[in-house]
Amino acid sequence: MKEKKIYDYIIDENMELFVLIKSADVRLAKNGKKFIAFNFSDSSGEISAKFWDASEEDIANFKPGKIILLKGKREVYQNNPQIKIYHIRLVSAEEGLKPEDFVKKAPLSKDDMEKEFNQALFEITNPSWNRVVRFLLHKYHDQFFSFPAAKKNHHAFDGGLAFHTLSMLRLAHTIAKQYADIINAPLLYAGAILHDLGKTIELSGPIATKYTLEGNLIGHIVLVDEEIVKACQQLKIDLASEDMILLRHMILAHHGLLEYGSPVRPHLLEAEVLHQIDELDASIQMLRGTLAHTEPGNFSERIFGMDGRNFYRPQEKVQSDEIIKD
Amino acid sequence: MKEKKIYDYIIDENMELFVLIKSADVRLAKNGKKFIAFNFSDSSGEISAKFWDASEEDIANFKPGKIILLKGKREVYQNNPQIKIYHIRLVSAEEGLKPEDFVKKAPLSKDDMEKEFNQALFEITNPSWNRVVRFLLHKYHDQFFSFPAAKKNHHAFDGGLAFHTLSMLRLAHTIAKQYADIINAPLLYAGAILHDLGKTIELSGPIATKYTLEGNLIGHIVLVDEEIVKACQQLKIDLASEDMILLRHMILAHHGLLEYGSPVRPHLLEAEVLHQIDELDASIQMLRGTLAHTEPGNFSERIFGMDGRNFYRPQEKVQSDEIIKD
Amino acid sequence: MKEKKIYDYIIDENMELFVLIKSADVRLAKNGKKFIAFNFSDSSGEISAKFWDASEEDIANFKPGKIILLKGKREVYQNNPQIKIYHIRLVSAEEGLKPEDFVKKAPLSKDDMEKEFNQALFEITNPSWNRVVRFLLHKYHDQFFSFPAAKKNHHAFDGGLAFHTLSMLRLAHTIAKQYADIINAPLLYAGAILHDLGKTIELSGPIATKYTLEGNLIGHIVLVDEEIVKACQQLKIDLASEDMILLRHMILAHHGLLEYGSPVRPHLLEAEVLHQIDELDASIQMLRGTLAHTEPGNFSERIFGMDGRNFYRPQEKVQSDEIIKD
Amino acid sequence: MKEKKIYDYIIDENMELFVLIKSADVRLAKNGKKFIAFNFSDSSGEISAKFWDASEEDIANFKPGKIILLKGKREVYQNNPQIKIYHIRLVSAEEGLKPEDFVKKAPLSKDDMEKEFNQALFEITNPSWNRVVRFLLHKYHDQFFSFPAAKKNHHAFDGGLAFHTLSMLRLAHTIAKQYADIINAPLLYAGAILHDLGKTIELSGPIATKYTLEGNLIGHIVLVDEEIVKACQQLKIDLASEDMILLRHMILAHHGLLEYGSPVRPHLLEAEVLHQIDELDASIQMLRGTLAHTEPGNFSERIFGMDGRNFYRPQEKVQSDEIIKD
Amino acid sequence: MKEKKIYDYIIDENMELFVLIKSADVRLAKNGKKFIAFNFSDSSGEISAKFWDASEEDIANFKPGKIILLKGKREVYQNNPQIKIYHIRLVSAEEGLKPEDFVKKAPLSKDDMEKEFNQALFEITNPSWNRVVRFLLHKYHDQFFSFPAAKKNHHAFDGGLAFHTLSMLRLAHTIAKQYADIINAPLLYAGAILHDLGKTIELSGPIATKYTLEGNLIGHIVLVDEEIVKACQQLKIDLASEDMILLRHMILAHHGLLEYGSPVRPHLLEAEVLHQIDELDASIQMLRGTLAHTEPGNFSERIFGMDGRNFYRPQEKVQSDEIIKD
Amino acid sequence: MKEKKIYDYIIDENMELFVLIKSADVRLAKNGKKFIAFNFSDSSGEISAKFWDASEEDIANFKPGKIILLKGKREVYQNNPQIKIYHIRLVSAEEGLKPEDFVKKAPLSKDDMEKEFNQALFEITNPSWNRVVRFLLHKYHDQFFSFPAAKKNHHAFDGGLAFHTLSMLRLAHTIAKQYADIINAPLLYAGAILHDLGKTIELSGPIATKYTLEGNLIGHIVLVDEEIVKACQQLKIDLASEDMILLRHMILAHHGLLEYGSPVRPHLLEAEVLHQIDELDASIQMLRGTLAHTEPGNFSERIFGMDGRNFYRPQEKVQSDEIIKD
């Protein structure tokens, strides 16, 4: 029985399973008592649950990062999946469970992703770009392959940063081929690999992810830029060369608009393309996550990262049978 | 000698060649005399030229659509290519020249494009979408393969509409494969093929292109929608079926934002993707056109369709040798 | 006693009367129990009420569309009228009550409105416009005279769509006379009558009104346009004639700004006027509804459809005695 | 012959007539010589003309406010009417011509307008409002009946301010009747009459109109408000009474949005209505002026006061025969 | 014990002290019972507290302006200080406590502030400005020295209006000296002293501050302008003189942007400077208030008046020892 | 005679003097001939002039950076000062004139400014900030004291960057004293000194100033940030320390809004203050430059850097005698 995951249970089914506490916000109910707003997770995804009339001891025990045995019922509330809690208890050390087994993971293994990145490095034929990319991928190797791509919204899972980067690299590859007369492929690939690497400094880590002080006061865009500066000093690459100016511009401009935090707008074809495929992959990933929990023939809840729009999941028919399984 | 095209001449070289008058605006010089602001074209592209002190006879003769023998000099003025006119004369009927040979053409032949479209039709497995797409492609066949995709900006050449549509279809194909679990490929392809078909009604034709009254007062987005309505009536397809609502939504939402003229924003994953690849292909095509006339190591002029940004064309080096030739 | 309507009771008065359940949202209280947020209505208007500690049986019984006997007290909470519920029970079939008698109605009878519309049709002297308007008014006759003009906000009552249209027609009439030298009256009248007719497809009906799938993915503006296309095909009217282009433009442009969902902005004097009188009538109707429940000498609650502004209802004095009675 | 007015001449016809110089801007041609950009007017309207190679003496002579005998030709340039000047000379004092006979006038005589205003005053039954309105109409009587309503754009003619105000008063009257249950008619009429009275201080006068220093640094909205304050002091009316607060709010809020210069947004139903009918009358008047010079079947030039939109003037047919003659 | 003030208690400490009820909002808890959301204050500041299960008698007793004896515990909830109430009771008249001793006061005494203002008056060397400023400071003397500068946000304390004005006057002084070649110091000082004086009419008073009807419908900017008009009439100063136009412009333009309620934007150097130092002083004061309650090494809550930004309070170290004590 | 400077000549006076060619744009006149649009300068300021019918030899000779002997007349055209050229010739090498003597200079000498900066350095008591500021001031010493603060708009003169920085430092000093309880003065001073230092890399130099490639593609904000990174590496200061994060935030946030190119908005009190005094000093300097050329009693031309507003220069009177001399 313990083998069933959160999203293996159907609505109104009683549940008994181990889950990780991802977040635990203590709030005041309007009757003056405290409750805990939990997010639980296992490898099938995340789900929210409220724990009413929490004692001070409960609050002290049920902290983010802990694994618990959960008894409850799978419900839906205002189109969002949630759990009604019957009982929770902390697992003991002897039960031998590890937090890292209770988070959603990228659909590809780290090894497979790493192989694909290595392949791509060969196509970055400009030696300066190649050396800087290798240097930084090596320096932040572990974080790059375990961090999420964002605190929430898109690719917010273990390995999400690497997976999002890889996904963009695949798009970059296709587009570089389709418009081969005009696109500088090595520049596009180097930019794609580095564009979000600053998130390894901006965010605190793969579990209980928060913004760091650098993240809040400097931001991941400038943080990568600074890493490139340091890499060039160590590798004795001329920072003032056109090559390095172009590469830094790729990273600085990738949010597309000043309002989105880029200190410059794209002024290179490749920087414009990088920005657009970043948006494309992020949009699809957000919708993938949301539509997986939307019933066919219904609209999803409103998605913050898509300007608050809700999306329709068409009724399933034969010709689209293969689609949206998650 | 007559074989040389406009862009075969280098700067400051004397020219003698046949060109088509694409547009001819009569304006008043600040000395009180009239001049004609020409756009000439041949298959190598367009170029502007001013004809000073134009007589009423000149104005009557040198109208858009006429072919002339041009003697002049190739110049550059404020980063834009132009011609200094020494002398122009109308060609006579006996010289046997045809306007359609003097416009830039899509890089693919109509036959090749048509074959690729036919291939794509097989992948639109939903019978309603397939029938509507075939019906409308057939109805507007000639215009679709000869109209530009826009009055100016991107794909403003003979066959530009079909070429832009094909380019998007290729992107759609790649993306549908990369995100096969979530994308309804037939819907995306049907939407891509029809999305700009209304331009065949919105615009007046491939030469001396203007907006029609319908174009100005209704717009190409609603015009395709109306065509789908009429097609369904003729083909006895239920307009109120979910399939047809989805297809119409694809077209209506493809400008992405209400501010850009879509009466609804995308509320389908495929509609969002269609909007984004439309932008991507249009951006790349605009930059391809502009950067081809920008010297390496310089910024282009500001591009209206890219929010007035100018773009940098990097200095040419070995590793990017293959790039940007136009 | 049962004759008294909701708004005949004064504040703090005990109530006992039949009402219709207009909406019933089940929510979770912060003590973990469920409650129902009701909207009740009768012919005097709507009012909200909360039903605490609702059992699963209550939730199953008290659904929108049901008539109940309500015992409670009339209250005010944060400037909004509401009811404190003492007891509710479903009426039995034998009590012979009909939902349609429990909704607010337009201040004019359908017959009176219809007569006024018929009068107006005589003034649409252009035969194409006249035929299209008659055709569509006939096709959607029943919905047009029973639907509301909007889900909430303005004219959200039985017959609201026809009443709003009639109100605009009266404004159109006056303005056409005042500016007779410049306004094409038949075009303005035809546009006024058709402008919101698409709401009969966009919305689900007069009771428990929701958006349909077409409403969400296509929108009422394009839906009328499609109806005109179909009408022209059936009536053999040339869709490409200037007359029909003008009429379609009237409908498409009537929201005034692209941001408000019009795919084109007004480019005809009559289209601009239509847009402005639509806003004028909707504003006055929204304020009429809100100020009727605002005490003299106070500001109303903030009105969503008026950019969140609150409005002041002046203290009543002799000279304004006749005003605001509702 | 001298009886023909500017707009009695047809295109390409030679002209000989007296006109007033409305404005005369001296500019530098690109050949280094000076020219004068004139606006001429007579009672049929205004028209522009360029006077090339102007000598210092010409510049000294041909000043705004002078009447000249003009010989030239009526032309059209880029959809705008203009005159090609053959010769101009100043008229002598003996010719006995007066500038005030050479400006366009409101379509109603001052006497007729004044009668209609007097009628309206009877309907302002609130004594405070009535006294303030009478006081200010009397104080600014001459300016009110001779000033334009704006420097350019709408109602920019002799008596334009009174005519625009009267036009709004007629709309106000109709609307107050149609929504008699909710609108305080005396408040709406008082607001309508005073709303633009500050323009008599903001602008310099009916001929060669400029902004005054008060106009630039304070603006007509606050200037009327100050006049109401002074009137109340003189008439011993309590400025802090609700009546006077409401009246001041009507004026202060009549531009509708803070961005348009109102220091407060409308928070009274009557203030909202006043704002909307101000826009409605101004829009119609701007379009009346522009469409009168637009050929049927064409789009007008872009109109600054209508967000830069151009408007289509439909082809004339029987049923609209009576329309747009100007 | 009664000597300890609200902010002398540390977190989790039990409290027993007299406080003033600043505001008392009655709300409905989600269990159907009423509670009171209090703001209590004494001279150390304000703090919020919730009173659960309030009876009708409680609601009638515990009104804003009353002094109570409070027993409770000092807590923190979501980074905001609050109090958990154990018991409250009204003080009796015999206890001899006065509301004015229970509000926060400006850090300078009224006498000290008044002296500094008097000093400044000597530097307003233009006689018209000097007389108007003296006249209005005298007329609104008591309100000016006791009102807050705003309902909430910045300088919301007893004497806040005078203190904010004085703070700006000090900035004005320094800036006038640093840019003495270009700034008209008397104009800047006169504008600074009068700029917010209208708040004495816009707001209801120092305790339980609300907007008056004039405040809502006219606003403090125009209200001062009206006061200047009345002062000039009484002092027989020519309102149409350049001096008085400049002074009124200073006040009218001081919000800088039309969107912020100024009917004109600054068109005088001194008006631009006045606007900028108003923003500067308000920003610093808002941050001073917020950071005083933020723990070192943490971000504050989001500040509405600073576009919703949160601010970081650095960790305390030796060199910044003197800073932020409040 | 040669001693007289550009702005020593009065309007309509004949001139003969040496000037530097600051810029020389070749344009096409509407008669088909070329002309040169010059900006000339000497130590009294800049002025524009047009050189008609320029030969190819003229174009080749009269390049930016050359000194010429100019004969002409001082004129005014549309409120802007300009020169009518009679004759120009290049000076010969023997005449011994140096370009650096022909540019406007900061009103303080470099030595005086440097002394004031050195004073300020003593007040930066935090050792890390002190060392970084000294290091970078030393590294870019010569550029810092000779570059302008902007290409045009404010402080566009020799030494303008240092002068603007010093001006801000003086404001910072005053404000740090006035709000000493809350402002970290050393942080504010360090931020003020470094905030625009990146302009020494963004711009090409003091004469014929252009944007560099780094300037265009990276921007001065990120360029200083990179310099701080490099300085820390060389000085072995921990970049991840809170001190260095705060300092970098000061620089990155100093444009205040993302739209203005800051990659983060201010989240430190000192960063907010730095942003506001940057705006204040830049505004005053722009107005100082513009008003110096505006006649009393007139409005200036519209100023691009002040949102296109024009500013009024009041009529001069006794009490403002000392003001605006430039």
mmCIF file of N, CA, C and O in Angstrom, chain E residues 236-288:
data_model
loop_
_atom_site.group_PDB
_atom_site.id
_atom_site.type_symbol
_atom_site.label_atom_id
_atom_site.label_comp_id
_atom_site.label_asym_id
_atom_site.label_seq_id
_atom_site.Cartn_x
_atom_site.Cartn_y
_atom_site.Cartn_z
ATOM 1 N N LYS E 236 -6.284 92.173 -0.898
ATOM 2 C CA LYS E 236 -6.222 93.057 -2.059
ATOM 3 C C LYS E 236 -4.916 92.892 -2.848
ATOM 4 O O LYS E 236 -4.240 93.859 -3.200
ATOM 5 N N ILE E 237 -4.570 91.641 -3.070
ATOM 6 C CA ILE E 237 -3.412 91.323 -3.909
ATOM 7 C C ILE E 237 -3.942 90.899 -5.270
ATOM 8 O O ILE E 237 -4.942 90.176 -5.358
ATOM 9 N N ASP E 238 -3.282 91.345 -6.324
ATOM 10 C CA ASP E 238 -3.768 91.070 -7.679
ATOM 11 C C ASP E 238 -3.520 89.615 -8.055
ATOM 12 O O ASP E 238 -2.392 89.197 -8.263
ATOM 13 N N LEU E 239 -4.612 88.853 -8.153
ATOM 14 C CA LEU E 239 -4.508 87.426 -8.450
ATOM 15 C C LEU E 239 -3.904 87.175 -9.832
ATOM 16 O O LEU E 239 -3.282 86.137 -10.080
ATOM 17 N N ALA E 240 -4.073 88.134 -10.736
ATOM 18 C CA ALA E 240 -3.600 87.947 -12.112
ATOM 19 C C ALA E 240 -2.150 88.383 -12.294
ATOM 20 O O ALA E 240 -1.618 88.298 -13.405
ATOM 21 N N SER E 241 -1.495 88.832 -11.221
ATOM 22 C CA SER E 241 -0.083 89.210 -11.343
ATOM 23 C C SER E 241 0.759 87.955 -11.557
ATOM 24 O O SER E 241 0.382 86.854 -11.153
ATOM 25 N N GLU E 242 1.921 88.136 -12.203
ATOM 26 C CA GLU E 242 2.784 86.980 -12.442
ATOM 27 C C GLU E 242 3.148 86.297 -11.132
ATOM 28 O O GLU E 242 3.166 85.065 -11.035
ATOM 29 N N ASP E 243 3.439 87.084 -10.107
ATOM 30 C CA ASP E 243 3.809 86.495 -8.809
ATOM 31 C C ASP E 243 2.770 85.489 -8.330
ATOM 32 O O ASP E 243 3.120 84.390 -7.884
ATOM 33 N N MET E 244 1.507 85.889 -8.393
ATOM 34 C CA MET E 244 0.483 85.010 -7.845
ATOM 35 C C MET E 244 0.216 83.824 -8.767
ATOM 36 O O MET E 244 -0.138 82.742 -8.299
ATOM 37 N N ILE E 245 0.405 84.008 -10.063
ATOM 38 C CA ILE E 245 0.280 82.862 -10.971
ATOM 39 C C ILE E 245 1.373 81.841 -10.667
ATOM 40 O O ILE E 245 1.125 80.640 -10.595
ATOM 41 N N LEU E 246 2.597 82.344 -10.432
ATOM 42 C CA LEU E 246 3.706 81.423 -10.128
ATOM 43 C C LEU E 246 3.438 80.656 -8.836
ATOM 44 O O LEU E 246 3.644 79.443 -8.759
ATOM 45 N N LEU E 247 2.971 81.368 -7.814
ATOM 46 C CA LEU E 247 2.753 80.700 -6.531
ATOM 47 C C LEU E 247 1.665 79.626 -6.658
ATOM 48 O O LEU E 247 1.817 78.506 -6.148
ATOM 49 N N ARG E 248 0.573 79.968 -7.350
ATOM 50 C CA ARG E 248 -0.475 78.957 -7.514
ATOM 51 C C ARG E 248 0.038 77.760 -8.312
ATOM 52 O O ARG E 248 -0.288 76.609 -8.008
ATOM 53 N N HIS E 249 0.862 78.038 -9.322
ATOM 54 C CA HIS E 249 1.426 76.925 -10.094
ATOM 55 C C HIS E 249 2.259 75.993 -9.210
ATOM 56 O O HIS E 249 2.222 74.768 -9.377
ATOM 57 N N MET E 250 3.025 76.571 -8.284
ATOM 58 C CA MET E 250 3.836 75.749 -7.364
ATOM 59 C C MET E 250 2.962 74.715 -6.648
ATOM 60 O O MET E 250 3.323 73.548 -6.540
ATOM 61 N N ILE E 251 1.829 75.180 -6.141
ATOM 62 C CA ILE E 251 0.943 74.286 -5.388
ATOM 63 C C ILE E 251 0.263 73.274 -6.330
ATOM 64 O O ILE E 251 0.223 72.079 -6.060
ATOM 65 N N LEU E 252 -0.280 73.786 -7.434
ATOM 66 C CA LEU E 252 -1.056 72.918 -8.326
ATOM 67 C C LEU E 252 -0.197 71.814 -8.929
ATOM 68 O O LEU E 252 -0.672 70.715 -9.186
ATOM 69 N N ALA E 253 1.087 72.086 -9.168
ATOM 70 C CA ALA E 253 1.947 71.133 -9.874
ATOM 71 C C ALA E 253 2.711 70.212 -8.941
ATOM 72 O O ALA E 253 3.459 69.349 -9.411
ATOM 73 N N HIS E 254 2.526 70.333 -7.618
ATOM 74 C CA HIS E 254 3.494 69.664 -6.741
ATOM 75 C C HIS E 254 3.382 68.140 -6.698
ATOM 76 O O HIS E 254 4.294 67.488 -6.176
ATOM 77 N N HIS E 255 2.335 67.556 -7.243
ATOM 78 C CA HIS E 255 2.325 66.087 -7.326
ATOM 79 C C HIS E 255 3.091 65.578 -8.548
ATOM 80 O O HIS E 255 3.235 64.366 -8.731
ATOM 81 N N GLY E 256 3.539 66.483 -9.377
ATOM 82 C CA GLY E 256 4.477 66.133 -10.440
ATOM 83 C C GLY E 256 3.844 65.574 -11.698
ATOM 84 O O GLY E 256 4.188 65.959 -12.804
ATOM 85 N N LEU E 257 2.931 64.624 -11.546
ATOM 86 C CA LEU E 257 2.301 63.984 -12.699
ATOM 87 C C LEU E 257 0.790 64.185 -12.625
ATOM 88 O O LEU E 257 0.215 64.170 -11.542
ATOM 89 N N LEU E 258 0.171 64.326 -13.781
ATOM 90 C CA LEU E 258 -1.291 64.396 -13.803
ATOM 91 C C LEU E 258 -1.900 63.171 -13.123
ATOM 92 O O LEU E 258 -2.874 63.270 -12.376
ATOM 93 N N GLU E 259 -1.335 61.996 -13.380
ATOM 94 C CA GLU E 259 -1.876 60.769 -12.801
ATOM 95 C C GLU E 259 -1.909 60.816 -11.286
ATOM 96 O O GLU E 259 -2.651 60.077 -10.649
ATOM 97 N N TYR E 260 -1.070 61.636 -10.676
ATOM 98 C CA TYR E 260 -1.050 61.741 -9.220
ATOM 99 C C TYR E 260 -1.931 62.888 -8.737
ATOM 100 O O TYR E 260 -1.866 63.264 -7.574
ATOM 101 N N GLY E 261 -2.716 63.475 -9.622
ATOM 102 C CA GLY E 261 -3.713 64.434 -9.173
ATOM 103 C C GLY E 261 -3.359 65.902 -9.357
ATOM 104 O O GLY E 261 -4.151 66.761 -8.980
ATOM 105 N N SER E 262 -2.194 66.201 -9.903
ATOM 106 C CA SER E 262 -1.899 67.598 -10.220
ATOM 107 C C SER E 262 -2.601 67.944 -11.529
ATOM 108 O O SER E 262 -2.441 67.231 -12.516
ATOM 109 N N PRO E 263 -3.357 69.056 -11.556
ATOM 110 C CA PRO E 263 -4.022 69.414 -12.817
ATOM 111 C C PRO E 263 -3.053 69.962 -13.868
ATOM 112 O O PRO E 263 -3.416 70.057 -15.031
ATOM 113 N N VAL E 264 -1.842 70.343 -13.462
ATOM 114 C CA VAL E 264 -0.787 70.721 -14.421
ATOM 115 C C VAL E 264 0.533 70.101 -13.970
ATOM 116 O O VAL E 264 0.758 69.918 -12.782
ATOM 117 N N ARG E 265 1.394 69.799 -14.936
ATOM 118 C CA ARG E 265 2.727 69.312 -14.587
ATOM 119 C C ARG E 265 3.630 70.514 -14.314
ATOM 120 O O ARG E 265 3.337 71.622 -14.754
ATOM 121 N N PRO E 266 4.723 70.329 -13.601
ATOM 122 C CA PRO E 266 5.599 71.462 -13.301
ATOM 123 C C PRO E 266 6.192 72.075 -14.575
ATOM 124 O O PRO E 266 6.743 71.367 -15.416
ATOM 125 N N HIS E 267 6.059 73.384 -14.699
ATOM 126 C CA HIS E 267 6.670 74.136 -15.793
ATOM 127 C C HIS E 267 7.537 75.265 -15.262
ATOM 128 O O HIS E 267 7.800 76.234 -15.968
ATOM 129 N N LEU E 268 7.912 75.150 -13.987
ATOM 130 C CA LEU E 268 8.871 76.072 -13.384
ATOM 131 C C LEU E 268 9.943 75.215 -12.726
ATOM 132 O O LEU E 268 9.617 74.194 -12.109
ATOM 133 N N LEU E 269 11.175 75.638 -12.802
ATOM 134 C CA LEU E 269 12.246 74.918 -12.116
ATOM 135 C C LEU E 269 11.894 74.683 -10.653
ATOM 136 O O LEU E 269 12.053 73.580 -10.122
ATOM 137 N N GLU E 270 11.391 75.718 -9.977
ATOM 138 C CA GLU E 270 11.112 75.598 -8.551
ATOM 139 C C GLU E 270 9.965 74.620 -8.287
ATOM 140 O O GLU E 270 9.943 73.941 -7.257
ATOM 141 N N ALA E 271 9.014 74.535 -9.215
ATOM 142 C CA ALA E 271 7.906 73.591 -9.048
ATOM 143 C C ALA E 271 8.414 72.159 -9.188
ATOM 144 O O ALA E 271 7.973 71.248 -8.479
ATOM 145 N N GLU E 272 9.349 71.961 -10.107
ATOM 146 C CA GLU E 272 9.935 70.629 -10.271
ATOM 147 C C GLU E 272 10.707 70.236 -9.014
ATOM 148 O O GLU E 272 10.592 69.116 -8.523
ATOM 149 N N VAL E 273 11.487 71.171 -8.483
ATOM 150 C CA VAL E 273 12.266 70.875 -7.274
ATOM 151 C C VAL E 273 11.320 70.598 -6.105
ATOM 152 O O VAL E 273 11.515 69.647 -5.342
ATOM 153 N N LEU E 274 10.270 71.395 -5.960
ATOM 154 C CA LEU E 274 9.313 71.177 -4.869
ATOM 155 C C LEU E 274 8.730 69.767 -4.941
ATOM 156 O O LEU E 274 8.640 69.055 -3.931
ATOM 157 N N HIS E 275 8.342 69.358 -6.138
ATOM 158 C CA HIS E 275 7.801 68.013 -6.308
ATOM 159 C C HIS E 275 8.820 66.947 -5.887
ATOM 160 O O HIS E 275 8.482 65.991 -5.189
ATOM 161 N N GLN E 276 10.055 67.133 -6.293
ATOM 162 C CA GLN E 276 11.049 66.089 -6.002
ATOM 163 C C GLN E 276 11.394 66.025 -4.517
ATOM 164 O O GLN E 276 11.589 64.934 -3.977
ATOM 165 N N ILE E 277 11.475 67.151 -3.843
ATOM 166 C CA ILE E 277 11.804 67.052 -2.414
ATOM 167 C C ILE E 277 10.604 66.575 -1.602
ATOM 168 O O ILE E 277 10.769 66.004 -0.532
ATOM 169 N N ASP E 278 9.405 66.773 -2.103
ATOM 170 C CA ASP E 278 8.227 66.209 -1.445
ATOM 171 C C ASP E 278 8.326 64.681 -1.469
ATOM 172 O O ASP E 278 8.144 64.008 -0.446
ATOM 173 N N GLU E 279 8.640 64.138 -2.631
ATOM 174 C CA GLU E 279 8.816 62.679 -2.755
ATOM 175 C C GLU E 279 9.947 62.176 -1.882
ATOM 176 O O GLU E 279 9.847 61.123 -1.260
ATOM 177 N N LEU E 280 11.050 62.919 -1.870
ATOM 178 C CA LEU E 280 12.224 62.474 -1.119
ATOM 179 C C LEU E 280 11.913 62.393 0.368
ATOM 180 O O LEU E 280 12.172 61.380 1.022
ATOM 181 N N ASP E 281 11.325 63.451 0.917
ATOM 182 C CA ASP E 281 11.037 63.437 2.349
ATOM 183 C C ASP E 281 9.982 62.391 2.705
ATOM 184 O O ASP E 281 10.109 61.690 3.710
ATOM 185 N N ALA E 282 8.958 62.247 1.851
ATOM 186 C CA ALA E 282 7.920 61.250 2.132
ATOM 187 C C ALA E 282 8.505 59.837 2.100
ATOM 188 O O ALA E 282 8.194 59.003 2.945
ATOM 189 N N SER E 283 9.377 59.564 1.120
ATOM 190 C CA SER E 283 9.991 58.233 1.020
ATOM 191 C C SER E 283 10.813 57.920 2.260
ATOM 192 O O SER E 283 10.707 56.837 2.842
ATOM 193 N N ILE E 284 11.651 58.868 2.655
ATOM 194 C CA ILE E 284 12.526 58.597 3.801
ATOM 195 C C ILE E 284 11.676 58.394 5.053
ATOM 196 O O ILE E 284 11.929 57.491 5.847
ATOM 197 N N GLN E 285 10.626 59.171 5.209
ATOM 198 C CA GLN E 285 9.803 59.038 6.403
ATOM 199 C C GLN E 285 9.062 57.698 6.422
ATOM 200 O O GLN E 285 8.970 57.052 7.467
ATOM 201 N N MET E 286 8.574 57.279 5.266
ATOM 202 C CA MET E 286 7.907 55.964 5.208
ATOM 203 C C MET E 286 8.881 54.853 5.569
ATOM 204 O O MET E 286 8.540 53.922 6.304
ATOM 205 N N LEU E 287 10.097 54.945 5.022
ATOM 206 C CA LEU E 287 11.079 53.900 5.298
ATOM 207 C C LEU E 287 11.538 53.949 6.748
ATOM 208 O O LEU E 287 11.768 52.910 7.368
ATOM 209 N N ARG E 288 11.651 55.156 7.297
ATOM 210 C CA ARG E 288 12.026 55.277 8.706
ATOM 211 C C ARG E 288 11.021 54.524 9.574
ATOM 212 O O ARG E 288 11.376 53.734 10.437
#
